[in-house]
């Protein structure tokens, strides 16, 4: 498995549930984590709440400082944020976990994305970055729950750069209980993002925080 020693991880929108949850797990695993936000003060407060040496700063600042950058902002702000950080993110692994979903009385549903998926939108906006799609189905509630020692799910990792997807699989496995599984090329990210709507339906019906496991590998 790929070694992650010494790699720092920034999380854009790391003040939100998902970003903070991932940051907490990576910090607990001993990685240098940098929380990003539109506000340096909000970032620092989130970093302080995580502890374990986490730092904080404005999104552009942490994007420039980190080796690996996770995008954890709502789909509405995704494209504009990445367009503004093209320089800072050049040459880096950029992990997109954004699920373009709408919600109405019937629950969650997948939104159409012109580029095919949020991850492909990221790749289109960031031609000089190594975009990988991952962490779409991990529940932020579970990541933040101190009673959960092991997170029981596989993380599907998609991308067109083998070394980058191997690195992200290794990063996923820094979370105890998680297995990182290669899930195909970036052009197949749409259905992985959209599947989150089904998982949300499962969670609502069964009052759960469901995860996926891939069998026979
Ligand atoms: N929640 C989950 O369980 C979960 C699971 C898997 C994937 N995801 C995906 O992860 C992403 C984040 O989810 P979340 O629940 O953490 O969302 P969130 O709390 O609504 O937003 C995360 C952070 O994004 C920043 N933000 C909000 N609007 C923005 C905009 N227009 N432009 C730039 N930054 C903006 C905010 O930080 P500042 O105000 O500090 O800048 C906010 O704290 C979503 O795309 C979601 O689909 C979530």
Tab-separated table of C-alpha atoms and ligand atoms in Angstrom:
chain	number	residue	atom	x	y	z
A	1	UNK	CA	0.000	0.000	0.000
A	2	UNK	CA	1.153	3.550	-0.789
A	3	UNK	CA	2.989	5.353	2.026
A	4	UNK	CA	1.451	8.626	3.189
A	5	UNK	CA	4.226	9.601	5.588
A	6	UNK	CA	4.591	13.340	5.935
A	7	UNK	CA	1.843	14.324	3.488
A	8	UNK	CA	-0.326	17.204	4.673
A	9	UNK	CA	-4.038	17.327	3.934
A	10	UNK	CA	-6.105	20.484	3.460
A	11	UNK	CA	-9.888	20.442	3.493
A	12	UNK	CA	-11.727	23.197	1.611
A	13	UNK	CA	-14.973	23.903	3.437
A	14	UNK	CA	-13.509	22.042	6.401
A	15	UNK	CA	-15.766	23.956	8.807
A	16	UNK	CA	-18.754	21.865	7.649
A	17	UNK	CA	-19.860	18.491	8.952
A	18	UNK	CA	-18.173	16.386	6.287
A	19	UNK	CA	-14.891	18.287	6.195
A	20	UNK	CA	-14.592	18.418	9.958
A	21	UNK	CA	-15.439	14.721	10.245
A	22	UNK	CA	-12.754	13.725	7.744
A	23	UNK	CA	-10.280	16.144	9.323
A	24	UNK	CA	-10.898	14.631	12.737
A	25	UNK	CA	-10.242	11.085	11.523
A	26	UNK	CA	-7.093	12.028	9.582
A	27	UNK	CA	-5.745	14.063	12.504
A	28	UNK	CA	-6.397	11.124	14.848
A	29	UNK	CA	-4.432	8.943	12.400
A	30	UNK	CA	-1.444	11.291	12.838
A	31	UNK	CA	-1.670	13.302	9.613
A	32	UNK	CA	-1.071	17.047	9.407
A	33	UNK	CA	-4.526	18.486	8.691
A	34	UNK	CA	-5.357	22.042	7.605
A	35	UNK	CA	-8.955	23.250	7.785
A	36	UNK	CA	-9.950	25.668	5.011
A	37	UNK	CA	-12.803	28.168	5.051
A	38	UNK	CA	-13.867	31.457	3.498
A	39	UNK	CA	-13.063	32.858	6.943
A	40	UNK	CA	-9.692	32.289	8.624
A	41	UNK	CA	-11.350	32.730	12.009
A	42	UNK	CA	-13.990	30.039	11.356
A	43	UNK	CA	-11.227	27.742	10.104
A	44	UNK	CA	-9.168	28.262	13.248
A	45	UNK	CA	-12.192	27.608	15.482
A	46	UNK	CA	-12.893	24.351	13.634
A	47	UNK	CA	-9.221	23.351	13.855
A	48	UNK	CA	-9.193	24.082	17.593
A	49	UNK	CA	-12.311	21.948	18.059
A	50	UNK	CA	-10.531	19.023	16.396
A	51	UNK	CA	-7.244	19.439	18.241
A	52	UNK	CA	-4.543	16.851	17.426
A	53	UNK	CA	-2.367	19.531	15.829
A	54	UNK	CA	-4.901	20.589	13.180
A	55	UNK	CA	-4.341	24.042	11.676
A	56	UNK	CA	-6.630	26.419	9.848
A	57	UNK	CA	-6.721	29.231	7.302
A	58	UNK	CA	-8.537	30.654	4.328
A	59	UNK	CA	-9.197	28.134	1.553
A	60	UNK	CA	-6.505	29.595	-0.743
A	61	UNK	CA	-3.946	29.592	2.055
A	62	UNK	CA	-4.436	25.948	3.076
A	63	UNK	CA	-4.714	24.829	-0.575
A	64	UNK	CA	-1.287	26.349	-1.246
A	65	UNK	CA	0.289	24.779	1.849
A	66	UNK	CA	-1.003	21.182	1.608
A	67	UNK	CA	0.124	18.183	-0.460
A	68	UNK	CA	-3.389	16.746	-0.832
A	69	UNK	CA	-6.557	18.846	-0.928
A	70	UNK	CA	-10.091	17.605	-0.221
A	71	UNK	CA	-13.051	19.573	-1.587
A	72	UNK	CA	-15.926	19.448	0.927
A	73	UNK	CA	-18.157	22.403	0.005
A	74	UNK	CA	-21.786	22.265	-1.172
A	75	UNK	CA	-22.227	21.668	-4.904
A	76	UNK	CA	-23.592	25.220	-5.321
A	77	UNK	CA	-20.199	26.714	-4.440
A	78	UNK	CA	-18.010	23.993	-5.952
A	79	UNK	CA	-17.182	25.302	-9.417
A	80	UNK	CA	-16.556	28.925	-8.427
A	81	UNK	CA	-14.308	27.935	-5.512
A	82	UNK	CA	-12.182	25.609	-7.646
A	83	UNK	CA	-11.912	28.179	-10.450
A	84	UNK	CA	-10.519	30.630	-7.910
A	85	UNK	CA	-7.883	28.125	-6.691
A	86	UNK	CA	-6.543	26.807	-10.000
A	87	UNK	CA	-3.017	28.042	-9.281
A	88	UNK	CA	-2.865	26.812	-5.682
A	89	UNK	CA	-4.147	23.363	-6.683
A	90	UNK	CA	-1.874	22.836	-9.706
A	91	UNK	CA	0.123	19.613	-9.524
A	92	UNK	CA	-1.759	18.366	-6.440
A	93	UNK	CA	-4.081	15.478	-5.745
A	94	UNK	CA	-7.533	17.025	-5.346
A	95	UNK	CA	-10.110	14.745	-3.757
A	96	UNK	CA	-13.714	15.577	-4.590
A	97	UNK	CA	-16.439	14.200	-2.301
A	98	UNK	CA	-19.190	16.521	-3.487
A	99	UNK	CA	-22.627	15.025	-4.098
A	100	UNK	CA	-24.766	17.192	-6.409
A	101	UNK	CA	-28.147	16.475	-4.834
A	102	UNK	CA	-31.484	18.186	-4.632
A	103	UNK	CA	-34.065	17.634	-1.905
A	104	UNK	CA	-37.852	17.830	-2.081
A	105	UNK	CA	-40.849	16.214	-0.350
A	106	UNK	CA	-39.852	12.816	-1.761
A	107	UNK	CA	-36.330	13.052	-0.376
A	108	UNK	CA	-32.950	13.340	-2.096
A	109	UNK	CA	-32.376	13.093	-5.850
A	110	UNK	CA	-29.375	13.509	-8.160
A	111	UNK	CA	-28.992	16.824	-9.957
A	112	UNK	CA	-27.831	16.887	-13.577
A	113	UNK	CA	-24.267	18.195	-13.990
A	114	UNK	CA	-23.190	19.555	-17.364
A	115	UNK	CA	-19.719	17.959	-17.129
A	116	UNK	CA	-21.220	14.598	-16.053
A	117	UNK	CA	-20.434	14.758	-12.347
A	118	UNK	CA	-19.019	17.097	-9.719
A	119	UNK	CA	-15.689	15.260	-9.980
A	120	UNK	CA	-15.564	15.739	-13.761
A	121	UNK	CA	-16.459	19.385	-13.236
A	122	UNK	CA	-13.455	19.638	-10.913
A	123	UNK	CA	-11.220	17.976	-13.502
A	124	UNK	CA	-12.474	20.371	-16.202
A	125	UNK	CA	-11.821	23.403	-14.015
A	126	UNK	CA	-8.444	22.103	-12.758
A	127	UNK	CA	-6.596	20.742	-15.809
A	128	UNK	CA	-3.256	20.839	-13.965
A	129	UNK	CA	-4.460	18.896	-10.887
A	130	UNK	CA	-4.856	15.163	-10.282
A	131	UNK	CA	-8.555	14.918	-9.494
A	132	UNK	CA	-9.796	11.855	-7.629
A	133	UNK	CA	-13.376	11.193	-6.492
A	134	UNK	CA	-13.842	9.571	-3.056
A	135	UNK	CA	-15.618	9.698	0.340
A	136	UNK	CA	-19.108	10.302	-1.137
A	137	UNK	CA	-20.876	7.750	1.038
A	138	UNK	CA	-19.141	8.324	4.378
A	139	UNK	CA	-21.536	9.758	6.957
A	140	UNK	CA	-20.267	12.893	8.666
A	141	UNK	CA	-22.252	11.909	11.764
A	142	UNK	CA	-20.309	8.658	12.009
A	143	UNK	CA	-16.970	10.390	11.371
A	144	UNK	CA	-17.658	12.833	14.219
A	145	UNK	CA	-19.013	10.249	16.666
A	146	UNK	CA	-16.377	9.606	19.373
A	147	UNK	CA	-18.156	6.314	20.196
A	148	UNK	CA	-17.378	4.952	16.704
A	149	UNK	CA	-13.885	3.427	16.785
A	150	UNK	CA	-14.225	1.663	13.429
A	151	UNK	CA	-16.098	3.055	10.456
A	152	UNK	CA	-17.774	0.123	8.738
A	153	UNK	CA	-17.677	0.787	4.988
A	154	UNK	CA	-15.695	0.713	1.767
A	155	UNK	CA	-14.720	4.018	0.174
A	156	UNK	CA	-14.997	3.911	-3.602
A	157	UNK	CA	-12.055	5.775	-5.172
A	158	UNK	CA	-12.325	6.883	-8.807
A	159	UNK	CA	-9.834	8.561	-11.073
A	160	UNK	CA	-7.702	8.422	-14.174
A	161	UNK	CA	-4.306	8.549	-12.430
A	162	UNK	CA	-3.336	5.190	-10.909
A	163	UNK	CA	-0.773	6.574	-8.485
A	164	UNK	CA	-3.237	9.216	-7.265
A	165	UNK	CA	-6.068	6.719	-6.710
A	166	UNK	CA	-3.640	4.434	-4.835
A	167	UNK	CA	-2.665	7.348	-2.587
A	168	UNK	CA	-6.302	8.176	-1.891
A	169	UNK	CA	-7.115	4.508	-1.175
A	170	UNK	CA	-4.309	4.565	1.391
A	171	UNK	CA	-5.674	7.788	2.862
A	172	UNK	CA	-9.147	6.229	3.193
A	173	UNK	CA	-7.567	3.319	5.059
A	174	UNK	CA	-6.102	5.725	7.616
A	175	UNK	CA	-9.655	5.678	9.029
A	176	UNK	CA	-9.950	2.511	11.118
A	177	UNK	CA	-12.395	0.009	9.605
A	178	UNK	CA	-12.427	1.615	6.162
A	179	UNK	CA	-11.217	-0.118	3.013
A	180	UNK	CA	-10.338	1.969	-0.054
A	181	UNK	CA	-11.548	0.278	-3.246
A	182	UNK	CA	-10.762	1.442	-6.776
A	183	UNK	CA	-14.129	2.144	-8.395
A	184	UNK	CA	-13.306	3.117	-11.975
A	185	UNK	CA	-12.423	6.120	-14.076
A	186	UNK	CA	-13.622	9.626	-13.386
A	187	UNK	CA	-16.227	9.332	-16.152
A	188	UNK	CA	-18.038	6.865	-13.863
A	189	UNK	CA	-18.252	9.270	-10.918
A	190	UNK	CA	-21.814	10.388	-11.675
A	191	UNK	CA	-23.492	7.220	-10.458
A	192	UNK	CA	-21.313	7.098	-7.330
A	193	UNK	CA	-22.341	10.658	-6.460
A	194	UNK	CA	-25.985	9.935	-7.372
A	195	UNK	CA	-26.037	6.717	-5.298
A	196	UNK	CA	-25.796	8.934	-2.226
A	197	UNK	CA	-29.461	9.820	-2.807
A	198	UNK	CA	-30.321	6.125	-2.434
A	199	UNK	CA	-28.231	5.842	0.715
A	200	UNK	CA	-30.022	8.868	2.179
A	201	UNK	CA	-33.330	7.078	1.444
A	202	UNK	CA	-32.030	3.978	3.235
A	203	UNK	CA	-30.947	6.092	6.194
A	204	UNK	CA	-34.348	7.752	6.460
A	205	UNK	CA	-36.330	4.508	6.223
A	206	UNK	CA	-34.141	2.508	8.614
A	207	UNK	CA	-32.967	5.373	10.832
A	208	UNK	CA	-29.354	4.428	10.109
A	209	UNK	CA	-26.044	5.752	8.832
A	210	UNK	CA	-25.620	3.124	6.122
A	211	UNK	CA	-22.386	2.332	4.287
A	212	UNK	CA	-21.478	0.131	1.336
A	213	UNK	CA	-19.264	-2.956	1.213
A	214	UNK	CA	-17.963	-4.501	-2.040
A	215	UNK	CA	-17.760	-8.304	-1.808
A	216	UNK	CA	-15.345	-10.874	-3.278
A	217	UNK	CA	-12.250	-8.682	-3.586
B	1	LIG	N1	-22.525	15.638	5.327
B	1	LIG	C1	-22.241	14.420	4.906
B	1	LIG	O1	-22.508	13.415	5.612
B	1	LIG	C2	-21.567	14.210	3.566
B	1	LIG	C3	-21.157	12.924	3.203
B	1	LIG	C4	-20.490	12.737	1.982
B	1	LIG	C5	-20.261	13.812	1.140
B	1	LIG	N2	-20.696	15.054	1.513
B	1	LIG	C6	-20.436	16.181	0.593
B	1	LIG	O2	-19.490	17.008	1.232
B	1	LIG	C7	-19.753	18.383	0.924
B	1	LIG	C8	-19.850	19.160	2.229
B	1	LIG	O3	-20.924	18.662	2.995
B	1	LIG	P1	-21.330	19.340	4.387
B	1	LIG	O4	-22.510	18.628	4.898
B	1	LIG	O5	-20.114	19.465	5.232
B	1	LIG	O6	-21.769	20.794	3.848
B	1	LIG	P2	-21.943	22.191	4.570
B	1	LIG	O7	-21.757	22.039	6.039
B	1	LIG	O8	-23.223	22.779	4.067
B	1	LIG	O9	-20.758	23.060	3.922
B	1	LIG	C9	-19.419	22.843	4.220
B	1	LIG	C10	-18.685	24.177	4.235
B	1	LIG	O10	-18.617	24.721	2.920
B	1	LIG	C11	-18.469	26.133	3.009
B	1	LIG	N3	-19.364	26.725	2.012
B	1	LIG	C12	-20.723	26.795	2.042
B	1	LIG	N4	-21.196	27.385	0.928
B	1	LIG	C13	-20.098	27.708	0.184
B	1	LIG	C14	-19.916	28.361	-1.074
B	1	LIG	N5	-20.979	28.795	-1.802
B	1	LIG	N6	-18.661	28.527	-1.536
B	1	LIG	C15	-17.578	28.099	-0.816
B	1	LIG	N7	-17.686	27.487	0.380
B	1	LIG	C16	-18.936	27.295	0.867
B	1	LIG	C17	-18.829	26.534	4.432
B	1	LIG	O11	-17.642	26.904	5.094
B	1	LIG	P3	-17.225	28.438	5.382
B	1	LIG	O12	-18.499	29.210	5.545
B	1	LIG	O13	-16.458	28.292	6.659
B	1	LIG	O14	-16.413	28.842	4.209
B	1	LIG	C18	-19.362	25.260	5.048
B	1	LIG	O15	-19.039	25.132	6.425
B	1	LIG	C19	-21.061	18.423	0.114
B	1	LIG	O16	-20.758	18.610	-1.243
B	1	LIG	C20	-21.678	17.047	0.345
B	1	LIG	O17	-22.384	16.590	-0.789
B	1	LIG	C21	-21.330	15.283	2.703
